[in-house]
Each structure stands twice: as structure tokens, then as C-alpha cells.
Amino acid sequence: MEDIYTLGIESSCDETSVAIVKNGREILSNVIDTQIPIHEKYGGVVPEIASRNHIEAISRVTKKALEEAKMTLEQIDAVTPTYGPGLVGALLVGLSYAKALSFAINKPLVGVNHIQGHIAANYITYKELEPPFLCVMMSGGNTQIIHVKDYTEFEVLGKTRDDAIGEAFDKVARVVGLGYPGGPKVDKLAQEGKPTIDLPKTHFENMDFSFSGIKTAVINLHHKNPEINKADLCASFEKTVTEILIENISKAIKLTGIKTIALAGGVSANSYIRKAFMELKQKGMEIYMPDLKLCTDNAAMIASAGYYNYMQGKRDTLDLNAIPNLKL
């Protein structure tokens, strides 16, 4: 079988990324232009500023990705952009660029769901991983337990009813004065503390999540006692949300009988969460988690997911639109 090269484009939030991936598993280039320093001073991503920066970066990033892969546009088999979910203005930059590219080089346009991309990050890290497996998707915009039945077939078993886990991390970081981006900063400070503070957990009969209660509890505790040990508060928050994730994945294992578990999304880079999931190996589970550099938004994971869409025969026309609240 001949090799297939997909060019992935990711611009759903504050990273402009272009990658070239061979056969869905091998990265030839993965260029990421991050806007974190730009948005840091605002305490979060400003959509309008993000879109403008994507426009400025995208041609340069594409050129660099081709150079690093030592390839020309003519050697690409498919152009695979993220078309949702995400910030609509940001998505439109990458998608419009991808359409123009696809039209110019006369190669198929294959749209990718950003969540599918996060799942596919595991295929790059683990060449041997194949569906079916369970995936715990945890990012700034999504928290879900997904039954990955095949490369392009998914069933969402549980989802958040309010805030996503990454959103809760960012809010906690803001409250204790750590700034943006919250996840890595909470993780770092938590390592200096002890999880001694009791925080509430929301329990549902099914596998749904809710993080607004714990987020509000942290805000109230800090508000009532500004002298509270911030490291302990961060450690307690991490421990509690991890327990919620483990409880729900345990229900999914019981329901499906599947013992292969993959983590996905930006929050899967959290050291406490990774360690807690690795401990499940002692209970006979197989645990997969993407390389740290593939946890956050990047185009390699999009190119990987795009490859599987392409192989399934998915093709999009030039009227493909950005869908900010796209479901899996």
C-alpha cells in the first residue's frame, strides 16, 4: 500500500499549527505558533485577537511545516483542517486557508472534528494502539467519556453538564492569582501542597460530569479566607477532580467491559491525573496517554484524525463551514 500524507491545520483557539503526518501515525513536521504570551495579559483568550494572530501566522507556519517535512504541496494527499468545535473566528482562518490550499493544489479537503483530533494524538504516541478503547477527553472546552468503537465511530457515554474541566482549572488559577494558562500553573503549585481540604463532588447515576460546584467551592473558600494555603487548595482541587474522572471511567469499564483506556486533551498533561491513571494498571487496565507535546492543541493530531477520515472515504466540499459547537 502506498503512503498517504495528510497536511493538518489547527486554529480552533490560540495555537496556529500546521503538520504533515505519514499514514496517520508518523510526524514529519508539527509546527506550533502559540499565542499564550499575547493572551496572558488579558487573563484568557480574546477571540478577536486570536483570529487576527492566526491570519498573520498561518502562511508562515505552513511554509515552515513543509520545509521541516522536506516536502512540496504537490506531494500532499489531503488537506485536513479543524472545522469545530472552537472559537468561530479562529476556526474560520484555518478552514478558509485549507479550502484555498485544497483548491489550489487540487487535493481533497477532509474536515476534522477537534475532539477526534485529541483522541488521535494517542495513535501517534502508540503505533500499536487500535480501537476499540475508552477515552477520557479532558480539555478547556470538553470533558467526556467516549467509547471509541472505530477510528471514525464514537459513542459519548458521559459529558459535562456545565463547565469543562479545563475551564475549572483556569478559574481556580485566576482566583488564587496564578494567571493564564491555568492548568500548568495549578499543577506546579499543587506539587508544593497537600490535599487536606474537603471539596464537594457531584454524583450522577450515569457518567456525566459537573465541575461548577467544585469551582464555586474553591472561589468561596478563597473569598472567605484569603490567607488560605494556596498550594493545599490547588492540591485538593486536583485530587478531587481526579477522583471524579476515575469514578466515571470505572463506571464505563463496568458497562462496556473494555479495559483499554486512553487520555486526551490539554488537561491530560496534568501530572497528578497522569499518575492516578497509571495506578489503574495495577488493576489490569491498559493505559495510554499522549506525549506531553501532543496533549495541547496541535496539527499533528488533526492530520492523524484526517488520515482516518480520508481512508474512510470522507470528502468535503468548499462550502464546509466552521461549527463552533460541533459535537462528536
Short mmCIF file of C-alpha atoms in Angstrom, two decimals, residues 32-34 47 70 76 78 81 88 93 97 115 117 125 140 143 150 169 185 188 198 273 276 300:
data_model
loop_
_atom_site.label_atom_id
_atom_site.label_comp_id
_atom_site.label_asym_id
_atom_site.label_seq_id
_atom_site.Cartn_x
_atom_site.Cartn_y
_atom_site.Cartn_z
CA ILE A 32 3.00 25.27 16.54
CA ASP A 33 2.81 29.04 16.82
CA THR A 34 1.39 29.73 20.28
CA PRO A 47 -11.30 35.70 20.38
CA LYS A 70 11.14 18.28 3.19
CA ILE A 76 0.28 16.05 -0.07
CA ALA A 78 -5.27 15.56 1.54
CA PRO A 81 -8.35 21.27 8.81
CA VAL A 88 -15.70 30.59 15.28
CA VAL A 93 -8.99 31.35 9.49
CA TYR A 97 -6.82 28.75 4.33
CA ILE A 115 -12.18 16.25 19.69
CA GLY A 117 -8.05 15.03 16.79
CA THR A 125 2.37 8.20 20.50
CA GLY A 140 -10.67 23.60 28.13
CA THR A 143 -14.98 16.74 29.33
CA ASP A 150 -13.50 2.50 15.43
CA PHE A 169 -8.63 24.74 36.24
CA LYS A 185 0.26 26.72 36.91
CA LYS A 188 3.02 23.26 39.54
CA ASP A 198 -12.51 18.77 51.59
CA ILE A 273 -4.06 12.97 36.77
CA ALA A 276 -3.54 8.44 39.16
CA ALA A 300 -0.30 16.57 14.02
#
